[in-house]
PDB file of C-alpha atoms in Angstrom:
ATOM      1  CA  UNK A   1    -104.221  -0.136 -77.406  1.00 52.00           C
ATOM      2  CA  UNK A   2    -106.556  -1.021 -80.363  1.00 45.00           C
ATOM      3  CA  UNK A   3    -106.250  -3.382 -82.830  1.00 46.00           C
ATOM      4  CA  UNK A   4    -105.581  -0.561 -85.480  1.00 43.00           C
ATOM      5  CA  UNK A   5    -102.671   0.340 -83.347  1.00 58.00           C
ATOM      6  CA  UNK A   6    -101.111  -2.939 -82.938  1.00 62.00           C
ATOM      7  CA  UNK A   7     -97.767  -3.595 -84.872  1.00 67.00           C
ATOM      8  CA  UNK A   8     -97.272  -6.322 -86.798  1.00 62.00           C
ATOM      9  CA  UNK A   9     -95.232  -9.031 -86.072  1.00 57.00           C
ATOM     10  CA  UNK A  10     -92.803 -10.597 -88.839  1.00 53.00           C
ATOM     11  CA  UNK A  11     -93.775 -13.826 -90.173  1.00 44.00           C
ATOM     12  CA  UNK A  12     -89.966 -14.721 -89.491  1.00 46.00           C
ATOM     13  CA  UNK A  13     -90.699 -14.172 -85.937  1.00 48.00           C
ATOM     14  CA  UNK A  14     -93.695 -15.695 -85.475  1.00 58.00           C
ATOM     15  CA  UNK A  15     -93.197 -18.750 -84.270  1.00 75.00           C
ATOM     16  CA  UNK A  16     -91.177 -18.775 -80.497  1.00 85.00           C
ATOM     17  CA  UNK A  17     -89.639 -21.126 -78.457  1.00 88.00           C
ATOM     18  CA  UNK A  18     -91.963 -22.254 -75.280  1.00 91.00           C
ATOM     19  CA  UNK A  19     -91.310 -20.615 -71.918  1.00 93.00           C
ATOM     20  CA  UNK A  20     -89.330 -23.018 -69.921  1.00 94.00           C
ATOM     21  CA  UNK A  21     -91.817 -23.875 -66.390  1.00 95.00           C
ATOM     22  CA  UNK A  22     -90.124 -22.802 -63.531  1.00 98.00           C
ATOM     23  CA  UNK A  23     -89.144 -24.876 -60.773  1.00 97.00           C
ATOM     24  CA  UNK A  24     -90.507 -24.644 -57.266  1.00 98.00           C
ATOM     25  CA  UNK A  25     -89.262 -21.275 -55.083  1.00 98.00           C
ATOM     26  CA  UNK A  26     -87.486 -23.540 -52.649  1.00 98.00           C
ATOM     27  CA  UNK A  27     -85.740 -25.093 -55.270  1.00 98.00           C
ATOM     28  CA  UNK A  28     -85.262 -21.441 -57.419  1.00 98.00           C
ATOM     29  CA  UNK A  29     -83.991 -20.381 -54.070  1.00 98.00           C
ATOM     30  CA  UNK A  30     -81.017 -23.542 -53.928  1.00 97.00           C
ATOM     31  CA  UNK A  31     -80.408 -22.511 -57.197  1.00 96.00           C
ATOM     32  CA  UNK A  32     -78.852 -18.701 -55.931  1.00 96.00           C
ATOM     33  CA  UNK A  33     -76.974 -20.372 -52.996  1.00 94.00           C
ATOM     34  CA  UNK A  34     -75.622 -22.502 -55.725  1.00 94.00           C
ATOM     35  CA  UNK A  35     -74.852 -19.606 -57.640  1.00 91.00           C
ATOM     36  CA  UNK A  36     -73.060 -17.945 -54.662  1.00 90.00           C
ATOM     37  CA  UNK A  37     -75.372 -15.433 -54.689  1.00 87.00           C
ATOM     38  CA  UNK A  38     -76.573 -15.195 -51.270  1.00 85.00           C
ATOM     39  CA  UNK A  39     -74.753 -13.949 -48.273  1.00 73.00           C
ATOM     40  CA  UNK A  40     -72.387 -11.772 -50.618  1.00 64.00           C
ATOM     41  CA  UNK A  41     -74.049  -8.507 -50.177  1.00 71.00           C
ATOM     42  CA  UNK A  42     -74.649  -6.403 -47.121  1.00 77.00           C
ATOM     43  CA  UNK A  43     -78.305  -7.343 -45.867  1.00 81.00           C
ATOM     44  CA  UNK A  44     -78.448  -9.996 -48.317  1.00 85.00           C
ATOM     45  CA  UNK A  45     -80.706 -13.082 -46.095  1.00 91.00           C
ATOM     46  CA  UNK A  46     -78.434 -16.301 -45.799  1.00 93.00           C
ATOM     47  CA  UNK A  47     -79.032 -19.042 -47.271  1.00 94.00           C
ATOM     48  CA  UNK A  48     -81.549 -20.858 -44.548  1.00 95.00           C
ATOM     49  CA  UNK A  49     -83.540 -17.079 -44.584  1.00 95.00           C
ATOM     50  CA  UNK A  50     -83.703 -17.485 -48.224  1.00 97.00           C
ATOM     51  CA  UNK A  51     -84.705 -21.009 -48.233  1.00 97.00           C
ATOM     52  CA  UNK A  52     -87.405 -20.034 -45.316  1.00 98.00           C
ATOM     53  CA  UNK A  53     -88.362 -17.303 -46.984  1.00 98.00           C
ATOM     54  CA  UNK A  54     -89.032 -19.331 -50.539  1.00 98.00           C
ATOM     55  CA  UNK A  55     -91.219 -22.124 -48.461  1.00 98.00           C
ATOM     56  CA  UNK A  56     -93.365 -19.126 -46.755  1.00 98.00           C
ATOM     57  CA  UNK A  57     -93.989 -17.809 -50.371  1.00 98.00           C
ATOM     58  CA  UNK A  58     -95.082 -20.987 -52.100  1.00 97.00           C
ATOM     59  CA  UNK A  59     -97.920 -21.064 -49.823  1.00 95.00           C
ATOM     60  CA  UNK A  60     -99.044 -17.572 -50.907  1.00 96.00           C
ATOM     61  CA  UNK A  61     -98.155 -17.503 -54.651  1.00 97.00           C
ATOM     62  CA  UNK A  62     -99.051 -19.495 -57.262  1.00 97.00           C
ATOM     63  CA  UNK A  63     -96.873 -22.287 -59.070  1.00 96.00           C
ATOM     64  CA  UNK A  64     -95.116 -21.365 -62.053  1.00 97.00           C
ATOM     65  CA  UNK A  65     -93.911 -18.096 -59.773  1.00 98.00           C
ATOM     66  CA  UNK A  66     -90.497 -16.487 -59.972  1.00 98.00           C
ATOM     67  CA  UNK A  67     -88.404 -15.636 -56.537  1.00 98.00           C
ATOM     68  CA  UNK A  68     -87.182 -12.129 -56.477  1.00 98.00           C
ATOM     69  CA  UNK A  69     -84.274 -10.829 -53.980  1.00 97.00           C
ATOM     70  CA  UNK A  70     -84.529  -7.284 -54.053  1.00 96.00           C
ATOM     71  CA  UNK A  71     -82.117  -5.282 -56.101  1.00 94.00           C
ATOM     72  CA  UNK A  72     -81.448  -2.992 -53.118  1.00 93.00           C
ATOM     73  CA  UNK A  73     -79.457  -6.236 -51.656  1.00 93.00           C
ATOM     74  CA  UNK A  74     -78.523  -7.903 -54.728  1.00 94.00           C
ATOM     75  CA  UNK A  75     -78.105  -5.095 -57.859  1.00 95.00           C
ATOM     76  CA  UNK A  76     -78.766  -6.220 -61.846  1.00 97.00           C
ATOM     77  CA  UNK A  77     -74.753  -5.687 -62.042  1.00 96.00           C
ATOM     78  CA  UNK A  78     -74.285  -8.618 -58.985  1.00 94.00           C
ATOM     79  CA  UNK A  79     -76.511 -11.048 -60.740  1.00 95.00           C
ATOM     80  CA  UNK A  80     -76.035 -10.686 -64.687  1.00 97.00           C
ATOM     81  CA  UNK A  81     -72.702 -12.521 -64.216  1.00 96.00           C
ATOM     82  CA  UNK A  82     -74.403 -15.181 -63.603  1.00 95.00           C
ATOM     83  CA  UNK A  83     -76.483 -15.990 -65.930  1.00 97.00           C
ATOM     84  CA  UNK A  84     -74.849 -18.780 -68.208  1.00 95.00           C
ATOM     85  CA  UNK A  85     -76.012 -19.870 -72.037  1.00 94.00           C
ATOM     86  CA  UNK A  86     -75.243 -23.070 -73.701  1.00 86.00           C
ATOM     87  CA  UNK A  87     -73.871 -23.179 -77.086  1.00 84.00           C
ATOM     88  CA  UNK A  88     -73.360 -25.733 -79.039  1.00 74.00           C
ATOM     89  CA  UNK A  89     -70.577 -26.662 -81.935  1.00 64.00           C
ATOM     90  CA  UNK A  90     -67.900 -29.115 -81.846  1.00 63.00           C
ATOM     91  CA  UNK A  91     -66.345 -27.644 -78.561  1.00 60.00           C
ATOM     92  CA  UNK A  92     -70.075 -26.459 -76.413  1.00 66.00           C
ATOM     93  CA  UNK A  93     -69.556 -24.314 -73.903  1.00 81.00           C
ATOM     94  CA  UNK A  94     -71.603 -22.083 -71.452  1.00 90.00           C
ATOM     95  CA  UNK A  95     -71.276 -18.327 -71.827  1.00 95.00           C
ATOM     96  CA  UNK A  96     -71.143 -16.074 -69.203  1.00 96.00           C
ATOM     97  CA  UNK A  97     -73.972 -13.303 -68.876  1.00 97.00           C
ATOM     98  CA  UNK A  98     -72.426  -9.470 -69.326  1.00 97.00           C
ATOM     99  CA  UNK A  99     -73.967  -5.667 -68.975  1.00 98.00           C
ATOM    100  CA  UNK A 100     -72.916  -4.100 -72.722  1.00 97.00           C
ATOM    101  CA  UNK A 101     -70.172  -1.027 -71.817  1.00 95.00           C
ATOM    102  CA  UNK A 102     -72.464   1.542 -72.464  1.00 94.00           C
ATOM    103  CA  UNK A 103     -74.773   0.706 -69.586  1.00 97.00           C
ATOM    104  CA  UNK A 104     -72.697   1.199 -66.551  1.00 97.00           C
ATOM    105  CA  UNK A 105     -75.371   2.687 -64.973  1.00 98.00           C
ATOM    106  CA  UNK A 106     -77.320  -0.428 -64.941  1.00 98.00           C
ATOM    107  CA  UNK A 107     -77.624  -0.526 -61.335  1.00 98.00           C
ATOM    108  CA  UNK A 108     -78.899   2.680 -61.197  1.00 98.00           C
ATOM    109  CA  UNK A 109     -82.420   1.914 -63.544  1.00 98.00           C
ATOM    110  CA  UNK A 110     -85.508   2.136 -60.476  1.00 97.00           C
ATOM    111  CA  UNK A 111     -89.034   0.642 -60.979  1.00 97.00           C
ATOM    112  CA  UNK A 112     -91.229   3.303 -62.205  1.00 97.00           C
ATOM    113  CA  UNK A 113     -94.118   5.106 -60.547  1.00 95.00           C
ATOM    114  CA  UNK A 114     -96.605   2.439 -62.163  1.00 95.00           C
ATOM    115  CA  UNK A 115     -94.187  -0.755 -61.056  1.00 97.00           C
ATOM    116  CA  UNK A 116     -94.955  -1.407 -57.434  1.00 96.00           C
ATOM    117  CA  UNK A 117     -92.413  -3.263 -56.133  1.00 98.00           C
ATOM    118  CA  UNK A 118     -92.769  -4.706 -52.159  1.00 97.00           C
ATOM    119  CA  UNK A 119     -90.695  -3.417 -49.498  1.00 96.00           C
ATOM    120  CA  UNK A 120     -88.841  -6.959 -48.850  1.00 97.00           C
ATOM    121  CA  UNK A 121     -85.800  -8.679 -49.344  1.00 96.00           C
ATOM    122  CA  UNK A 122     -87.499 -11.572 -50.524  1.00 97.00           C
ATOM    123  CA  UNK A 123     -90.793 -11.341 -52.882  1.00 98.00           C
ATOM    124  CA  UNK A 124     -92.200 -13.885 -55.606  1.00 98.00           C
ATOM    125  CA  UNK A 125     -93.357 -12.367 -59.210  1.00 98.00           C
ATOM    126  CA  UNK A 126     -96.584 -14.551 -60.346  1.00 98.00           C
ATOM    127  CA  UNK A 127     -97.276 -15.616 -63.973  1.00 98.00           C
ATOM    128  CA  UNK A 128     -94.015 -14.658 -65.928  1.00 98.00           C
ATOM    129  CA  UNK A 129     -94.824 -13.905 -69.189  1.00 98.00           C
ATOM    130  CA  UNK A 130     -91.843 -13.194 -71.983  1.00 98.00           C
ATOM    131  CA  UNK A 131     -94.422 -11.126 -74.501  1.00 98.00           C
ATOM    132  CA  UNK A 132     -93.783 -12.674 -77.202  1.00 97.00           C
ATOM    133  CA  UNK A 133     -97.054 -11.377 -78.735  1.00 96.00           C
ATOM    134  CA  UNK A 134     -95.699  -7.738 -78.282  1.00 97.00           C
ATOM    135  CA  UNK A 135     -92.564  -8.685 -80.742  1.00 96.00           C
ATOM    136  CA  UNK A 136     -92.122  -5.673 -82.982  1.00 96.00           C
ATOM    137  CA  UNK A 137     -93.978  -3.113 -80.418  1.00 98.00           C
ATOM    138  CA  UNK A 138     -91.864  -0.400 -78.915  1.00 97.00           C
ATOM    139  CA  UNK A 139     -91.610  -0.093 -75.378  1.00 97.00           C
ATOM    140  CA  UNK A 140     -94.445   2.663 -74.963  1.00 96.00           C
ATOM    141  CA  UNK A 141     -96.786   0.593 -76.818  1.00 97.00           C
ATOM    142  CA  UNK A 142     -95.977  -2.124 -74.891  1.00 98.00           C
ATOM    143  CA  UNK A 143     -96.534  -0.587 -71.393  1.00 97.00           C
ATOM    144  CA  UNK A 144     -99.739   1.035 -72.245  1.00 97.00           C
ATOM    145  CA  UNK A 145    -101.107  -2.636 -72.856  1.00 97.00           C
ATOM    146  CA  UNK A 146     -99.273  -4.270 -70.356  1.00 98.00           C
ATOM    147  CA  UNK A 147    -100.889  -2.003 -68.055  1.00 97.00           C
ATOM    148  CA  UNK A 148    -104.759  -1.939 -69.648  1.00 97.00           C
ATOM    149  CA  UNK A 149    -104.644  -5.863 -68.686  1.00 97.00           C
ATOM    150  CA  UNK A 150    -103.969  -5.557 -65.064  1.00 98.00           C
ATOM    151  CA  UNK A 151    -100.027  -6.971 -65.201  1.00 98.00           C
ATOM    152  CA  UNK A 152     -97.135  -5.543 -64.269  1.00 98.00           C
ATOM    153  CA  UNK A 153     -94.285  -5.029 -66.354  1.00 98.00           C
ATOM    154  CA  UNK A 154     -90.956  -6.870 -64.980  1.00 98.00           C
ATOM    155  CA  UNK A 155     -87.629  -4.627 -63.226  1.00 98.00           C
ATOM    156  CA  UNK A 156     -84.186  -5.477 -64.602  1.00 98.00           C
ATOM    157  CA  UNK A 157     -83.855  -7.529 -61.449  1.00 98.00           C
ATOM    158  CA  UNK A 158     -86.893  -9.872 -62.287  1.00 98.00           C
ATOM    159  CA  UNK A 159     -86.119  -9.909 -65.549  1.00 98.00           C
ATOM    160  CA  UNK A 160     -82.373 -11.201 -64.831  1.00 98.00           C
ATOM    161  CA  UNK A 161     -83.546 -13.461 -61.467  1.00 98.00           C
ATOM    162  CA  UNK A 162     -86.001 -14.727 -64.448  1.00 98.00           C
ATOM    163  CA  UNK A 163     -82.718 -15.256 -66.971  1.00 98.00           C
ATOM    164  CA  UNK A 164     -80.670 -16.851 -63.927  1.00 97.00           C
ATOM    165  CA  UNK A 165     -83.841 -19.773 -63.590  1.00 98.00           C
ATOM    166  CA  UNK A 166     -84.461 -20.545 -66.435  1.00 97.00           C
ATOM    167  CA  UNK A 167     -81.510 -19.833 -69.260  1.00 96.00           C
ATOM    168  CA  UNK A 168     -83.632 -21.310 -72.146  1.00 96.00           C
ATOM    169  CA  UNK A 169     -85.802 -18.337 -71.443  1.00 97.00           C
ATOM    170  CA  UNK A 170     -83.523 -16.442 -73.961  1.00 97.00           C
ATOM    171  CA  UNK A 171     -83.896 -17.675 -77.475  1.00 95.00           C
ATOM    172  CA  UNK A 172     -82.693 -16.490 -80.444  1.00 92.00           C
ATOM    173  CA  UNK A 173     -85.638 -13.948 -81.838  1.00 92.00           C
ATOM    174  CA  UNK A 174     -87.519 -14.465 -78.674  1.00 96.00           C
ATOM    175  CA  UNK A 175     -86.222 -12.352 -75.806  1.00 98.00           C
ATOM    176  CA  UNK A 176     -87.507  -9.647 -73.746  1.00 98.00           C
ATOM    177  CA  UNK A 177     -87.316  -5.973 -72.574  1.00 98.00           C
ATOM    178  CA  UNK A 178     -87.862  -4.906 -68.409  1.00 98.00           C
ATOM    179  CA  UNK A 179     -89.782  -1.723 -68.852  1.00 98.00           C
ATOM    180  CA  UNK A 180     -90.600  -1.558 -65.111  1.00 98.00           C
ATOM    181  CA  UNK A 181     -87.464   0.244 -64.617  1.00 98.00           C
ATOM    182  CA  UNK A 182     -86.186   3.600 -66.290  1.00 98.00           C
ATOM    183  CA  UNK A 183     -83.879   6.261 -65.251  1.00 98.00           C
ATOM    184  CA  UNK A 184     -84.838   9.343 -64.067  1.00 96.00           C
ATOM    185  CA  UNK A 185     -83.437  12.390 -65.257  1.00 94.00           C
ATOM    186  CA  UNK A 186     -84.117  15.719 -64.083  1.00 93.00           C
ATOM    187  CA  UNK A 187     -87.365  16.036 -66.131  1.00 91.00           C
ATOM    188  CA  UNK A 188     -88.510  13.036 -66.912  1.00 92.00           C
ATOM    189  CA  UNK A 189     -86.506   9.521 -68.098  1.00 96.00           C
ATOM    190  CA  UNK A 190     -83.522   8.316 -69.819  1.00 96.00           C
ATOM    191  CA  UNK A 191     -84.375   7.045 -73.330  1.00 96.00           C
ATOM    192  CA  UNK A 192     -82.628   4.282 -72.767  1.00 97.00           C
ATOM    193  CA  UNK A 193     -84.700   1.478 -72.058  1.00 97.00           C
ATOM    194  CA  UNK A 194     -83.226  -1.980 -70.391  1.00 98.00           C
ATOM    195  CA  UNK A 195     -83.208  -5.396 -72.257  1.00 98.00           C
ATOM    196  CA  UNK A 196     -81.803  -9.223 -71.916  1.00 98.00           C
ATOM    197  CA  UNK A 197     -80.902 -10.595 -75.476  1.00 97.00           C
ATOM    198  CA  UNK A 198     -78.002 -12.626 -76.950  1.00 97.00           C
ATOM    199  CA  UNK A 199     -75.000 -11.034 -78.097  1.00 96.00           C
ATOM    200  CA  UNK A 200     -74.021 -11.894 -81.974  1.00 93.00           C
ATOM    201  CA  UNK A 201     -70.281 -10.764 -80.778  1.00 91.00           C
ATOM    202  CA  UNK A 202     -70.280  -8.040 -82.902  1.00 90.00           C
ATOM    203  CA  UNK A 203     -68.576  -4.435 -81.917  1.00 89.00           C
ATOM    204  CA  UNK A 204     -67.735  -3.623 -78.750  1.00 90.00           C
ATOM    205  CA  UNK A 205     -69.120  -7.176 -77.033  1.00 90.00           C
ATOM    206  CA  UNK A 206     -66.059  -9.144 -79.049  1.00 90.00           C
ATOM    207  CA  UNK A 207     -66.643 -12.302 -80.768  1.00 91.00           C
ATOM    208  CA  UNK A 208     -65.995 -14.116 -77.694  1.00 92.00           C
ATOM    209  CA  UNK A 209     -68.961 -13.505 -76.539  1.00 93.00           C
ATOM    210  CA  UNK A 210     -70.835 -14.455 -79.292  1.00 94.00           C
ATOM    211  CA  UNK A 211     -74.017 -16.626 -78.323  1.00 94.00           C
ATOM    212  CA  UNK A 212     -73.698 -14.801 -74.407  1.00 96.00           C
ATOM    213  CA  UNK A 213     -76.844 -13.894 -72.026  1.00 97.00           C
ATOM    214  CA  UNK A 214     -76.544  -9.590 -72.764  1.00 97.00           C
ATOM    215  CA  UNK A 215     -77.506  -6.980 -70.364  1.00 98.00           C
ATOM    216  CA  UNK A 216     -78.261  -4.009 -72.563  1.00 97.00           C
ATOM    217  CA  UNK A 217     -80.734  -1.552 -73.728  1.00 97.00           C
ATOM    218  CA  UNK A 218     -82.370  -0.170 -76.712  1.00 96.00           C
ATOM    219  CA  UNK A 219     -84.510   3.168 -77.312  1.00 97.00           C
ATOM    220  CA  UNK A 220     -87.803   3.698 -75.807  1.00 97.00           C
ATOM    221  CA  UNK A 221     -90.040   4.184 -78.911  1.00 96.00           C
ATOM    222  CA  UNK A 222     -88.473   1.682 -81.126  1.00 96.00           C
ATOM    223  CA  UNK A 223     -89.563  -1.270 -81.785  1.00 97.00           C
ATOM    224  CA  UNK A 224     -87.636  -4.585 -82.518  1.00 96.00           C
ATOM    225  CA  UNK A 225     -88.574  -7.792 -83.843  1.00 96.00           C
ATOM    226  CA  UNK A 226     -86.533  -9.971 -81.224  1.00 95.00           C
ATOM    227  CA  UNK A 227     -87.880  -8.280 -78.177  1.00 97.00           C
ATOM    228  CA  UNK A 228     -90.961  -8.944 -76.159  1.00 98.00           C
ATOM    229  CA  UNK A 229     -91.837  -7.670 -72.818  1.00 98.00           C
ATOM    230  CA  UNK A 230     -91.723  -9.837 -69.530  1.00 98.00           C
ATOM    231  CA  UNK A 231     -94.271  -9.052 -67.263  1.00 98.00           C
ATOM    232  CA  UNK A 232     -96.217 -10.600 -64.280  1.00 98.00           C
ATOM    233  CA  UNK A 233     -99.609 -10.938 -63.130  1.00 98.00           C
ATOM    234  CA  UNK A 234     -98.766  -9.484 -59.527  1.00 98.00           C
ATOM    235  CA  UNK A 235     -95.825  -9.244 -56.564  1.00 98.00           C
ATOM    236  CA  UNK A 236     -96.374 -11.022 -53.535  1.00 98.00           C
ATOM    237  CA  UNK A 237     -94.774 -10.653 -50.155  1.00 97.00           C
TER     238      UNK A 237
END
């Protein structure tokens, strides 16, 4: 994408929270058996197979790198529960993660023909990035540059194992869009293009869950000033 092409980001949104470091993939993978996330799904690897499988990785990928179980064995719709928010007031609480109600299909959203994904339960994603330079592009800007530097944009199921790590991740007018998986439809894909943002508890979401992790989506060619685009540098297995 040139530089002529490039949207501008909003003064307003400029400036964005750091990316939170990730821990080690041993200790990323105690976090899911904390979570009770492993062992619940058919051909999901216990939690000593997870914890081997974490120590094999961090010999092969670099630090900073996020553990992946596949979504085959553990589905966006499994794992968005858990993601948790703190926030604040006189009473803080945490807020549970939740997929909006017009994205019951979530589970359903496949990596796309330029998102190779390994063939293994277990896999690490290298060099998270949140795109916080690509604020205010739409998601087929995004992908074309994502793509001209060699990355790889991020699945709904990195982008929530990414949300599940490390909550502060998600900041208000800094969160992200996982355009390595679309819908197919019979010709071509669903417009509908996946997201992680925080609900305001407005419409349908309920006030409750204002301040919540949300599991949603927006269109494919517009653009929005709160939304980057995670992405890594490469999969290994």
């Amino acid at each position: 994408m040139s530089d002529a092409t490039v949207p501008a980001v909003p003064p307003s949104a400029e400036e964005a929270p750091a990316v939170p470091v990730l821990p080690s993939l041993v200790d990323q993978a105690e976090r899911l058996v904390a979570l009770g996330l492993v062992g619940a799904a058919p051909g999901a690897p216990s939690a000593d197979e997870l914890l081997g499988a974490a120590d094999r990785l961090g010999g092969a990928a670099s630090a900073g790198s996020l553990l992946v179980v596949a979504d085959a064995v553990l589905p966006p719709s499994a794992l968005v529960p858990g993601l948790r928010r703190r926030v604040g007031g006189r009473a803080p609480a945490e807020k549970p993660g939740f997929v909006v109600a017009d994205m019951p299909d979530i589970d359903d959203f496949a990596p796309t023909p330029t998102t190779v994904v390994p063939d293994a339960v277990v896999y690490a994603a290298t060099d998270p990035d949140r795109g916080d330079a690509m604020r205010n592009w739409s998601p087929a800007e995004a992908e074309a540059s994502i793509l001209e530097r060699g990355r790889t944009p991020f699945t709904v199921a990195e982008g929530v194992h990414w949300a599940l790590q490390a909550p502060e991740v998600l900041a208000r007018n800094a969160c992200y869009m996982m355009i390595g998986s679309r819908l197919r439809k019979a010709k071509g894909f669903d417009s509908r293009t996946p997201a992680l943002w925080i609900s305001n508890g407005s419409g349908r979401d309920g006030r409750e869950r204002r301040g919540a992790p949300k599991a949603g989506w927006c269109w494919w060619n517009n653009r929005h000033t709160w939304l980057g685009f995670a992405s890594g540098a490469a999969r290994v297995a």
